[in-house]
PDB file of C-alpha atoms in Angstrom:
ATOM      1  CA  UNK A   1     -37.297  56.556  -1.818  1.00 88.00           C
ATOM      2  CA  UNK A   2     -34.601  53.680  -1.931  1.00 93.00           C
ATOM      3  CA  UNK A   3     -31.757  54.393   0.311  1.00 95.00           C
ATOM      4  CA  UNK A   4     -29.478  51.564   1.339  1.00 94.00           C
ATOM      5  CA  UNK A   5     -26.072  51.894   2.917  1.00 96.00           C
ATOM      6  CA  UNK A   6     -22.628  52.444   0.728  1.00 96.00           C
ATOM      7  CA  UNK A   7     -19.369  51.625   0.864  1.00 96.00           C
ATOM      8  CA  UNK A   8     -18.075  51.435   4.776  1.00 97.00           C
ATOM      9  CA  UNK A   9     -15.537  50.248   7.198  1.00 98.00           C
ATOM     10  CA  UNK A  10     -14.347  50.829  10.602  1.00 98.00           C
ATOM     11  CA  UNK A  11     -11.347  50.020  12.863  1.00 98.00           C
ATOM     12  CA  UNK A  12      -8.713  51.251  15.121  1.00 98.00           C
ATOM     13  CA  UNK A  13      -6.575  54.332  14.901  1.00 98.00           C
ATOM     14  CA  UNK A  14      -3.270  55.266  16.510  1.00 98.00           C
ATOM     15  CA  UNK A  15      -2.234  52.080  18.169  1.00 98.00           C
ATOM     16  CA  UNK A  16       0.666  53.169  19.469  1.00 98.00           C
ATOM     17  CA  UNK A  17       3.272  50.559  20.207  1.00 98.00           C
ATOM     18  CA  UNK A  18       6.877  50.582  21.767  1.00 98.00           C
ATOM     19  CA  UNK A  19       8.784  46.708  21.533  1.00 98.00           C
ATOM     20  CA  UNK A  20      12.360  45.600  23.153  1.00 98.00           C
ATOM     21  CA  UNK A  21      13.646  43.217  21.366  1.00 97.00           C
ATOM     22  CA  UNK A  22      16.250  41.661  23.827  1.00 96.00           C
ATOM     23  CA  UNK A  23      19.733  40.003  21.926  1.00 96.00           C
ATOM     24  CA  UNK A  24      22.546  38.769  23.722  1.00 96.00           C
ATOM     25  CA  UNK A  25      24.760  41.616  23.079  1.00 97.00           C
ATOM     26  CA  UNK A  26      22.205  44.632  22.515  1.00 97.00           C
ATOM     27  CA  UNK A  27      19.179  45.923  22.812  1.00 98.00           C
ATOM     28  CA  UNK A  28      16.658  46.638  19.799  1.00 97.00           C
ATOM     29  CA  UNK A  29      14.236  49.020  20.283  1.00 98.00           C
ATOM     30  CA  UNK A  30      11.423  49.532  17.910  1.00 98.00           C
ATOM     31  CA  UNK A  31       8.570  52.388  18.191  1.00 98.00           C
ATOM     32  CA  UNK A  32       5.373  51.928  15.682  1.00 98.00           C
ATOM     33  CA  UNK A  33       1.843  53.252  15.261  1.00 98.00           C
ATOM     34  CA  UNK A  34      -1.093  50.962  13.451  1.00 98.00           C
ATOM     35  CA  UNK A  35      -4.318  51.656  12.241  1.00 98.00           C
ATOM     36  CA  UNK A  36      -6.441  48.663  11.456  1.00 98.00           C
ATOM     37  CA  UNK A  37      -9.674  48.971   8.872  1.00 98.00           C
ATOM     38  CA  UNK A  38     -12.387  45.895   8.024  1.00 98.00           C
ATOM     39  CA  UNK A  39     -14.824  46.448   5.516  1.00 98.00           C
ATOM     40  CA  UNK A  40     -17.194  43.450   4.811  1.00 98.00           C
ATOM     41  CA  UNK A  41     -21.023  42.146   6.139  1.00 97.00           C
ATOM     42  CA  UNK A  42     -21.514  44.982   8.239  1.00 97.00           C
ATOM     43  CA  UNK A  43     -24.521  46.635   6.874  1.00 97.00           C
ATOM     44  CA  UNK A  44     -26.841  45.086   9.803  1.00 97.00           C
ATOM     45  CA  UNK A  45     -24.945  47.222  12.565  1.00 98.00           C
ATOM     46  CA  UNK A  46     -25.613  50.303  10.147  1.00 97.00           C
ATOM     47  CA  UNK A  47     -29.081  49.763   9.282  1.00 97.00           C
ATOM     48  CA  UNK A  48     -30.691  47.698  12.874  1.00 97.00           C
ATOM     49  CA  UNK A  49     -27.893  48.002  15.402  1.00 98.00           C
ATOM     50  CA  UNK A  50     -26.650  44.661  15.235  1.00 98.00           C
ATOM     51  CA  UNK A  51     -23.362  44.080  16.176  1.00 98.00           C
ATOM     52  CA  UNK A  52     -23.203  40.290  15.727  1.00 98.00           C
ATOM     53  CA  UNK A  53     -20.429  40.839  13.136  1.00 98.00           C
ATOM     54  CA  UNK A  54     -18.702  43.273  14.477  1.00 98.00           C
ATOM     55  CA  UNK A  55     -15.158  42.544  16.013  1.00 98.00           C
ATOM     56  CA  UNK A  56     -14.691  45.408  18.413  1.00 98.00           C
ATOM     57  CA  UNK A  57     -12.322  48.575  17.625  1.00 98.00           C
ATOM     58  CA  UNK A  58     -10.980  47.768  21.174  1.00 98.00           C
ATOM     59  CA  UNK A  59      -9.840  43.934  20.284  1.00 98.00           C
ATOM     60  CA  UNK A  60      -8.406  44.904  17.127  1.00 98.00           C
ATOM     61  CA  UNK A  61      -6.319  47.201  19.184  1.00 98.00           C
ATOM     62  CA  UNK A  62      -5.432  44.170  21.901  1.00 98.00           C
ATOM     63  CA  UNK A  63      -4.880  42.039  18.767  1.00 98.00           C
ATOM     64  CA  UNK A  64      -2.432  44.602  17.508  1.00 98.00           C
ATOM     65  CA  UNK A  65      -0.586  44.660  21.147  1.00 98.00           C
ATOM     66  CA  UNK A  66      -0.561  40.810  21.506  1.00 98.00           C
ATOM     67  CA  UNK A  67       0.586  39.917  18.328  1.00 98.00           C
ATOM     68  CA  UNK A  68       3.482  42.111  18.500  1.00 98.00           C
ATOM     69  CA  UNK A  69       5.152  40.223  21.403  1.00 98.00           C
ATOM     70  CA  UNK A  70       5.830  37.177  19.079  1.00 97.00           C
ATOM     71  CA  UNK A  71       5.807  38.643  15.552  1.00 98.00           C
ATOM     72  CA  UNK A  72       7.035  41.593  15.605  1.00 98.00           C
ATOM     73  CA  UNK A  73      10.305  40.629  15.360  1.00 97.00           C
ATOM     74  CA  UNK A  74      11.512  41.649  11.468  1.00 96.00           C
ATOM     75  CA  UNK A  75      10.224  44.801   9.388  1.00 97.00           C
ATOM     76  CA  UNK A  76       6.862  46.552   9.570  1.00 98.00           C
ATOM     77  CA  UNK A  77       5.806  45.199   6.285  1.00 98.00           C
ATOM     78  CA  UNK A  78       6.110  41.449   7.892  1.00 98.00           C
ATOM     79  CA  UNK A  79       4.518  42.552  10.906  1.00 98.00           C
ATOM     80  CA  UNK A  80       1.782  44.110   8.754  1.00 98.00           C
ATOM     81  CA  UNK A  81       1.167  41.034   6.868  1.00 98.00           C
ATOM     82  CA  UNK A  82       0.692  38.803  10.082  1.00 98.00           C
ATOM     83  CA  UNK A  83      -1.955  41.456  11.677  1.00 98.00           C
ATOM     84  CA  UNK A  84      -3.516  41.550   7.583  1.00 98.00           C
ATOM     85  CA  UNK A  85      -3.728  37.567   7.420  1.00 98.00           C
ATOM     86  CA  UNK A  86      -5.217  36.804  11.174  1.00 98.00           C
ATOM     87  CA  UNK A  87      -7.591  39.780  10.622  1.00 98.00           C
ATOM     88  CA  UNK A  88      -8.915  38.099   7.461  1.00 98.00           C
ATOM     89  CA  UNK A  89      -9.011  34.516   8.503  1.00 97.00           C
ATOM     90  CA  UNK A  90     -10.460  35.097  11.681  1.00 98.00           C
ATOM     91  CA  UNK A  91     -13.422  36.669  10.651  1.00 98.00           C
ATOM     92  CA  UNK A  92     -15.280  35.548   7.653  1.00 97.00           C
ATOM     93  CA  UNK A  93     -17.705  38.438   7.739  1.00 98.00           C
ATOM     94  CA  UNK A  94     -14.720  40.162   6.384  1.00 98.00           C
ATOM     95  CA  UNK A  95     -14.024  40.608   2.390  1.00 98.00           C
ATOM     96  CA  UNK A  96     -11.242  43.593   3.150  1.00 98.00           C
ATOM     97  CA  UNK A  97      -8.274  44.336   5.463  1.00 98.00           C
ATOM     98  CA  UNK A  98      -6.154  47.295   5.435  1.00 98.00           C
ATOM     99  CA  UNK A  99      -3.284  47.487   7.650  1.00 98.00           C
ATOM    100  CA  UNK A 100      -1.166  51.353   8.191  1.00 98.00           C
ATOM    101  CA  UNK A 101       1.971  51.277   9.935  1.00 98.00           C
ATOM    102  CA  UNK A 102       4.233  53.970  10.490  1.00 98.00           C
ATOM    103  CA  UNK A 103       7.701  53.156  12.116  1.00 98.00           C
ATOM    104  CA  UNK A 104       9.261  55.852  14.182  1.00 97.00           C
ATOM    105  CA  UNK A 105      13.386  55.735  13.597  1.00 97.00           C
ATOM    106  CA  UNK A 106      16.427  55.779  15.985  1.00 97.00           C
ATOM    107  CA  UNK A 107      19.527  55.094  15.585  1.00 97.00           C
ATOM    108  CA  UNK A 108      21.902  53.484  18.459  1.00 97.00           C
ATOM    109  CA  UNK A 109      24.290  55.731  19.930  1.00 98.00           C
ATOM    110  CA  UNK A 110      27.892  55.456  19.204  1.00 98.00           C
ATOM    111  CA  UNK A 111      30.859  56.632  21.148  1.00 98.00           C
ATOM    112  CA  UNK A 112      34.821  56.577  20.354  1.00 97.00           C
ATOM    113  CA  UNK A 113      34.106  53.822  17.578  1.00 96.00           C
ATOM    114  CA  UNK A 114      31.676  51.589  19.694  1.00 98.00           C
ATOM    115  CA  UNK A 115      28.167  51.290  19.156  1.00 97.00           C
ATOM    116  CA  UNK A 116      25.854  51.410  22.594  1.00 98.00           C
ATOM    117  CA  UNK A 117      23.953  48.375  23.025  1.00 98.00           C
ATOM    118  CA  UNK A 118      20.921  50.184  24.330  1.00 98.00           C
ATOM    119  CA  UNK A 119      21.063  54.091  23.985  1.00 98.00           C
ATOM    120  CA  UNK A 120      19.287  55.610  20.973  1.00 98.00           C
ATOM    121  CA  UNK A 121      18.866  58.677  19.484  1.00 98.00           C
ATOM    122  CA  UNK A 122      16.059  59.826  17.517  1.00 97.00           C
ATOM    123  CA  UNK A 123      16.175  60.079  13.370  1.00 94.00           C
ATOM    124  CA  UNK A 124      13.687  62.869  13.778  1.00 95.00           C
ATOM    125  CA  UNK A 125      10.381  63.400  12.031  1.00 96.00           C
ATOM    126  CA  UNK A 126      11.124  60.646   9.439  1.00 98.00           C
ATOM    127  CA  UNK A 127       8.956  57.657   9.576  1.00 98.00           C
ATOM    128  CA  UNK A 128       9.018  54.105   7.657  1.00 98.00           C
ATOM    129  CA  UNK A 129       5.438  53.426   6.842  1.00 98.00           C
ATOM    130  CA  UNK A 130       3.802  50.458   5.067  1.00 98.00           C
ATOM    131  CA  UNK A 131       0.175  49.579   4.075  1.00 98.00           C
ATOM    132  CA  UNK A 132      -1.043  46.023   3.585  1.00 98.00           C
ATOM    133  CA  UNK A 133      -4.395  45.684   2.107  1.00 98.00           C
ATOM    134  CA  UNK A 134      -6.020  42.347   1.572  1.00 98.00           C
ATOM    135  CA  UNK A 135      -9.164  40.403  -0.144  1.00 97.00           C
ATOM    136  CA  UNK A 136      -9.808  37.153  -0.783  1.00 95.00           C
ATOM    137  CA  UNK A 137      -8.188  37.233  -4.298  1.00 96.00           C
ATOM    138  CA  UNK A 138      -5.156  39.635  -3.765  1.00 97.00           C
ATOM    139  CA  UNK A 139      -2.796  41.118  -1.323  1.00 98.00           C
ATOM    140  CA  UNK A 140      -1.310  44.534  -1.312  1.00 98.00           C
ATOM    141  CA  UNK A 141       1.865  45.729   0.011  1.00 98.00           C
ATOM    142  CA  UNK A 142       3.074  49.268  -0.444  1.00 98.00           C
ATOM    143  CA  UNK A 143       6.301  50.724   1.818  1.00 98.00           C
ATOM    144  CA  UNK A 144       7.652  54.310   2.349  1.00 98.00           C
ATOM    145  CA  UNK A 145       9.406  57.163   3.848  1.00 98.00           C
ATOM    146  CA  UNK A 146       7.742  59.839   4.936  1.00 98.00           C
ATOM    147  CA  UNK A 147       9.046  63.255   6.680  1.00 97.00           C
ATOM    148  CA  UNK A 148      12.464  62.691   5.046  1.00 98.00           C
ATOM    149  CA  UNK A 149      13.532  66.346   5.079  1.00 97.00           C
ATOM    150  CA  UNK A 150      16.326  66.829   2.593  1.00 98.00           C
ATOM    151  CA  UNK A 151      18.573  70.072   1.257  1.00 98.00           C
ATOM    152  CA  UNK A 152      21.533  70.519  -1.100  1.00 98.00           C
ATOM    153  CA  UNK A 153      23.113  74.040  -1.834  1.00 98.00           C
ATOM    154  CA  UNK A 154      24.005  74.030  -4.814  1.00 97.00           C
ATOM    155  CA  UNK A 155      23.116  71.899  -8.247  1.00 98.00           C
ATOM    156  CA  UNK A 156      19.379  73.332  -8.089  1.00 98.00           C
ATOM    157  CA  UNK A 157      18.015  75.393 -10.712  1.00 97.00           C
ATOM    158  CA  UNK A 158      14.996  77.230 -11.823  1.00 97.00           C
ATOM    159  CA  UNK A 159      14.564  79.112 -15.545  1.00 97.00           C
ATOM    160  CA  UNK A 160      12.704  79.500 -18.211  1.00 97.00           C
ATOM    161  CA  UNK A 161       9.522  79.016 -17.032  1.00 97.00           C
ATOM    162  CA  UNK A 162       6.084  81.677 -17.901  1.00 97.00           C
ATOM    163  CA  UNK A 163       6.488  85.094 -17.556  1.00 97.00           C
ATOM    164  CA  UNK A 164       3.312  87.131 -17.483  1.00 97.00           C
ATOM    165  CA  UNK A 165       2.141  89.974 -15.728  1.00 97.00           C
ATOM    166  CA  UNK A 166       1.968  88.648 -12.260  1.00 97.00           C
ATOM    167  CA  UNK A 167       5.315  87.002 -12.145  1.00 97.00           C
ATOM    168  CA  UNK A 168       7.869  88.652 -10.083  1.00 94.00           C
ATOM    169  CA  UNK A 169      10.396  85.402  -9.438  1.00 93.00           C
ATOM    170  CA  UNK A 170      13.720  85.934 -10.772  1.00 92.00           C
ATOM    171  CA  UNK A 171      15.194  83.139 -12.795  1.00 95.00           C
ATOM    172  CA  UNK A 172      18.148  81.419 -10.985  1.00 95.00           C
ATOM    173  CA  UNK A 173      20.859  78.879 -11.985  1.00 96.00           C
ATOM    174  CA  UNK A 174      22.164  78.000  -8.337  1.00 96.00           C
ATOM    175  CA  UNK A 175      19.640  77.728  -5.148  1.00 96.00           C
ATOM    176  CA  UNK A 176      19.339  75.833  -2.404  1.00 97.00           C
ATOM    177  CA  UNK A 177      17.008  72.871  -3.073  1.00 97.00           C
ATOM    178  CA  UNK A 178      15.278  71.851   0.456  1.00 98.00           C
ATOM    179  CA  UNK A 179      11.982  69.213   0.618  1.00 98.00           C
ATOM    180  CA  UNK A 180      10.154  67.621   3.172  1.00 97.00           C
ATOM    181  CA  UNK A 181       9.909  64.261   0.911  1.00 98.00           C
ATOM    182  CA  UNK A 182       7.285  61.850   0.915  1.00 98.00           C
ATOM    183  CA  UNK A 183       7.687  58.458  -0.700  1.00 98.00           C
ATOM    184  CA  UNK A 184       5.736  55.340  -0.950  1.00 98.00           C
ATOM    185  CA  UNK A 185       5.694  52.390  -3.450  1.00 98.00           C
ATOM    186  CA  UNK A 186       4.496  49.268  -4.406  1.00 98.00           C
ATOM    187  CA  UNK A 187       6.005  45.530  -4.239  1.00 98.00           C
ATOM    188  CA  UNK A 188       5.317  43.043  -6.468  1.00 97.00           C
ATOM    189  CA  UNK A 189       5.733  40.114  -4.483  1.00 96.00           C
ATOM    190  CA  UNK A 190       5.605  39.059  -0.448  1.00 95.00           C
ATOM    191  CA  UNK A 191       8.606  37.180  -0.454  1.00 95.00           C
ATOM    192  CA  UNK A 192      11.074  40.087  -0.287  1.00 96.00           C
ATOM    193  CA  UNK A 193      13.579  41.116   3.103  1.00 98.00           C
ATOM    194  CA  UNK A 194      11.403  43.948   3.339  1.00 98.00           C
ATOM    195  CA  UNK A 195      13.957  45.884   5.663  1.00 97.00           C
ATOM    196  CA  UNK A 196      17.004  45.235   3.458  1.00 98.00           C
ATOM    197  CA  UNK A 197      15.062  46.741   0.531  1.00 98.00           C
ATOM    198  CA  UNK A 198      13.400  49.818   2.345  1.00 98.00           C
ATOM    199  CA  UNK A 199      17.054  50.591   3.299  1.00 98.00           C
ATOM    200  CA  UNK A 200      18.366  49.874  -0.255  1.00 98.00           C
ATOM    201  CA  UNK A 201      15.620  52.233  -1.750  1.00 98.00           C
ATOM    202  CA  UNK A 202      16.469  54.920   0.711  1.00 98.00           C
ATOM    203  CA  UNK A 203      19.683  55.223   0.280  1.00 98.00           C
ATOM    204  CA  UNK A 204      18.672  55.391  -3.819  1.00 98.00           C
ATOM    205  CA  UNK A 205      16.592  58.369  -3.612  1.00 98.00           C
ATOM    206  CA  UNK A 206      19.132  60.244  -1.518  1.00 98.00           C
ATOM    207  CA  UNK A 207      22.147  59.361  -3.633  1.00 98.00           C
ATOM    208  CA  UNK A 208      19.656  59.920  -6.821  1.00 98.00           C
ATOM    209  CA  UNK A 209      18.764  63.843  -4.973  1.00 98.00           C
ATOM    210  CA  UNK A 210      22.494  64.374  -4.159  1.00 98.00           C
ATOM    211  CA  UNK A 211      23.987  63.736  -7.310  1.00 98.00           C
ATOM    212  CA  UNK A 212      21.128  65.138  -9.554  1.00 98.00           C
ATOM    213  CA  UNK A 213      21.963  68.350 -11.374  1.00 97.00           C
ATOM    214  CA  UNK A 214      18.423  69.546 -10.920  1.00 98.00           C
ATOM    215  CA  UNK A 215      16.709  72.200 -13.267  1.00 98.00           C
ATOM    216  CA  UNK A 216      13.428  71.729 -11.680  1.00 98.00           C
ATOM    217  CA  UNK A 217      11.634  69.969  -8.531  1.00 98.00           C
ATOM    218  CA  UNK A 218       9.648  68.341 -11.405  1.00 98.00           C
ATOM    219  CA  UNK A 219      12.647  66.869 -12.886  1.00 98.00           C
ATOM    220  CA  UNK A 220      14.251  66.000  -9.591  1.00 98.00           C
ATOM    221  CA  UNK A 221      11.027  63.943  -8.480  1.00 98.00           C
ATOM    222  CA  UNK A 222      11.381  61.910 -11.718  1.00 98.00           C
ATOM    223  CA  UNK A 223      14.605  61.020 -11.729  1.00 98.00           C
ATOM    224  CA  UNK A 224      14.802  60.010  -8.440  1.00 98.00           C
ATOM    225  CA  UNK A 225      11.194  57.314  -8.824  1.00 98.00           C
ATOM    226  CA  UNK A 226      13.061  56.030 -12.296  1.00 98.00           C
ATOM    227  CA  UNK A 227      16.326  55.427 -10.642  1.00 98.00           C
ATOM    228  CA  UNK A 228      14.247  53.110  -8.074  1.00 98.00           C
ATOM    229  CA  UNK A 229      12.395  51.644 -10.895  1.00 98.00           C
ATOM    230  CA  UNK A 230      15.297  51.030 -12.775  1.00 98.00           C
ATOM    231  CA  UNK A 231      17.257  49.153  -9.833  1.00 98.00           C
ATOM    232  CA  UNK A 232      14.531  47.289  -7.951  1.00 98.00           C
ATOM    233  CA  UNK A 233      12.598  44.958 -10.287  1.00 98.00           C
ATOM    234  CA  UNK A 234      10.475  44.250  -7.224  1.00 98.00           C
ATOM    235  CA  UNK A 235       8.641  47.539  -7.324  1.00 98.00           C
ATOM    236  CA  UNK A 236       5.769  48.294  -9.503  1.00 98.00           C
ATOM    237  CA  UNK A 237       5.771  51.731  -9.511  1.00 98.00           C
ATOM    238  CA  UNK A 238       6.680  54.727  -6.907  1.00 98.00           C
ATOM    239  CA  UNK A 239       4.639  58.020  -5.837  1.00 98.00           C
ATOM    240  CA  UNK A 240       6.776  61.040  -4.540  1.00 98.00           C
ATOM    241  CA  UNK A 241       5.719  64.594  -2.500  1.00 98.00           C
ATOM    242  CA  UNK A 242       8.728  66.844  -2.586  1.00 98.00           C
ATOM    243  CA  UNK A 243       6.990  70.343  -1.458  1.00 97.00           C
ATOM    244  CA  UNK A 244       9.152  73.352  -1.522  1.00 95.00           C
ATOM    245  CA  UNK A 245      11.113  74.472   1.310  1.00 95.00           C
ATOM    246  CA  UNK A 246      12.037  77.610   0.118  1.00 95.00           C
ATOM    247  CA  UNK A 247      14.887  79.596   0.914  1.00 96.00           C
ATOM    248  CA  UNK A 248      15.118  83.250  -0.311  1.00 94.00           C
ATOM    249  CA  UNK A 249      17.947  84.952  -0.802  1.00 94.00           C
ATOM    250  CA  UNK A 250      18.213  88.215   1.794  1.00 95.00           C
ATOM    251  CA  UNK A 251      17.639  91.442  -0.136  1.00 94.00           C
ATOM    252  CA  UNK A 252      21.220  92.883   1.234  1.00 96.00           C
ATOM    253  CA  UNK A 253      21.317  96.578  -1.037  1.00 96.00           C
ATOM    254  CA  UNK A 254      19.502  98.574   1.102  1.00 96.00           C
ATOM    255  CA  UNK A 255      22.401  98.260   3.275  1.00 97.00           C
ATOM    256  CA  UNK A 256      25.160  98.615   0.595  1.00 96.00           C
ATOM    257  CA  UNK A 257      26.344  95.027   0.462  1.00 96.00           C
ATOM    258  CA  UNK A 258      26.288  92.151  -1.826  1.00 96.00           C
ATOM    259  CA  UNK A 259      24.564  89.050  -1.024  1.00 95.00           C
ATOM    260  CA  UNK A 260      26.803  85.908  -2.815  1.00 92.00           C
ATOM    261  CA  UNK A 261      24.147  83.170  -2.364  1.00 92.00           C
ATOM    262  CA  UNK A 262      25.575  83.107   1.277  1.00 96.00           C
ATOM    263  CA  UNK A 263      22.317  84.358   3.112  1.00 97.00           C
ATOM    264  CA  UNK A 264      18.590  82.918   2.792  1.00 97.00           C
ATOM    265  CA  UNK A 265      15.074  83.477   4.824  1.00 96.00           C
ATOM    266  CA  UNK A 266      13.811  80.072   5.360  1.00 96.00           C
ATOM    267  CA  UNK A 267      10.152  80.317   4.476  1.00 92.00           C
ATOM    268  CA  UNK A 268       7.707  77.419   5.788  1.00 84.00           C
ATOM    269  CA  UNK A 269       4.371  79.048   3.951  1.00 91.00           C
ATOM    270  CA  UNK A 270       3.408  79.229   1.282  1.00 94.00           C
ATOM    271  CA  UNK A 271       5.114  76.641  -0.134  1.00 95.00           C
ATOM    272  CA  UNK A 272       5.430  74.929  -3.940  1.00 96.00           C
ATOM    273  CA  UNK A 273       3.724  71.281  -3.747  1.00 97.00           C
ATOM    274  CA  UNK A 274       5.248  68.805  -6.168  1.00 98.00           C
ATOM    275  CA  UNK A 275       3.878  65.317  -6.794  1.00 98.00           C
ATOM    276  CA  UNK A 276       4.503  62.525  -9.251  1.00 98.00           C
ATOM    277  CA  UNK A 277       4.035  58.802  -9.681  1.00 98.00           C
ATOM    278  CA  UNK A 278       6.903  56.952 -11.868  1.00 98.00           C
ATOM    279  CA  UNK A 279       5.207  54.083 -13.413  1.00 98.00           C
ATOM    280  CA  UNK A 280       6.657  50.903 -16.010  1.00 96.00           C
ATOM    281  CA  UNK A 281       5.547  51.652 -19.529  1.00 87.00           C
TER     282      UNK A 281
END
């Protein structure tokens, strides 16, 4: 029997990092977590227990720590690079790097028109995440936004879609349109102000979900990855999650009263699942 070991890598989960970065007027305070892969010559520790290739789970961690001090200093996706490229030249047993990053966000406190220099408040559950993968012939670079929970009221509809005998949803031209979105895509080039364009892209997909007279999630999802594609030359292509948060309008008749739209049961399961990639043609 020929057995022989397959495709592999290992690293270091969950590297959870909190940075200061001290100016002269403020304080900026930055809160990431990084997950490090290697895949490469590595078979040996499989197959006899050699680790004389192996660069230890716990130094990538230290590397990830040490690094930071001096450059983490600009957006995840630079940061990400630097840990991809010293990874990869460091260690020639390598042939693969893959870098995860996931940014928690705040936002500095303001009071009576003046911004704090070093209070925050949390953005809640919404992330900025990046993932650098590199080989010898090719780097990788895809950013996102994930947790971005977003609602309108009104400008959300849902109709003629198949009726058969298990369908009970009534057709509706005016719900509330509520998503937990997830969005990541990919650069075309390393020389971009990463953080200038994650924030530029943001604020496209929530203009693009405001303004959107939406007859579907579907159609929604796609309109907001071509409006990205259609401003940003620098990105390839963009993959969206939107699941449905649903909220279900209150069955008021049994108590003899009308319900206008005005009250909803927020529903977290089961939920509709939505994806899409929006590609150049």
């Amino acid at each position: 029997m020929n057995i022989k070991l397959g495709k592999n890598a290992y690293g270091k989960n969950a590297v959870n990092l909190s940075k200061i970065i001290r100016h002269d007027d403020h304080h900026e305070f930055r809160q990431i977590s990084v997950n490090s892969a290697l895949e490469g010559d590595f078979e040996t520790a499989h197959t006899e227990g050699d680790n004389s290739k192996i660069l230890a789970t716990d130094t990538q961690k230290n590397t990830v720590y040490i690094l930071a001090k001096e450059h983490f200093t600009k957006g995840i996706e630079d940061f990400g690079l630097y840990l991809s490229n010293f990874f990869f030249s460091n260690n020639p047993q390598v042939s693969k790097v893959n870098i995860e990053i996931s940014e928690h966000l705040y936002t500095r406190m303001a009071f009576d028109g003046t911004v704090h220099p070093h209070a925050y408040v949390s953005s809640g559950d919404e992330k900025h995440t990046t993932t650098i993968v590199q080989n010898k012939d090719s780097i990788t670079i895809t950013a996102g936004i994930k947790d971005l929970l977003i609602l309108k009221t009104t400008d959300s509809a849902f109709t003629g879609y198949i009726k058969e005998p298990y369908t009970i949803l009534k057709e509706t031209t005016d719900r509330i349109l509520a998503t937990k979105c997830e969005a990541t895509w990919t650069y075309n080039s390393i020389n971009i102000d990463f953080t200038a364009m994650f924030d530029q892209i943001r604020t496209t997909l929530l203009k693009t979900f405001a303004f959107h007279n939406s007859l579907s999630v579907q159609q929604t999802l796609y309109a907001m990855g071509e409006a990205v594609l259609q401003t940003y030359p620098e990105v390839t292509e963009i993959s969206l999650i939107m699941p449905n948060k649903h909220h279900i309008p209150y069955n008021m008749e049994p108590f003899g009263m009308d319900n206008k739209n005005e009250i909803f049961m927020a529903t977290d399961e089961p939920f509709g699942y939505i994806t899409g990639t929006v590609i150049r043609g």
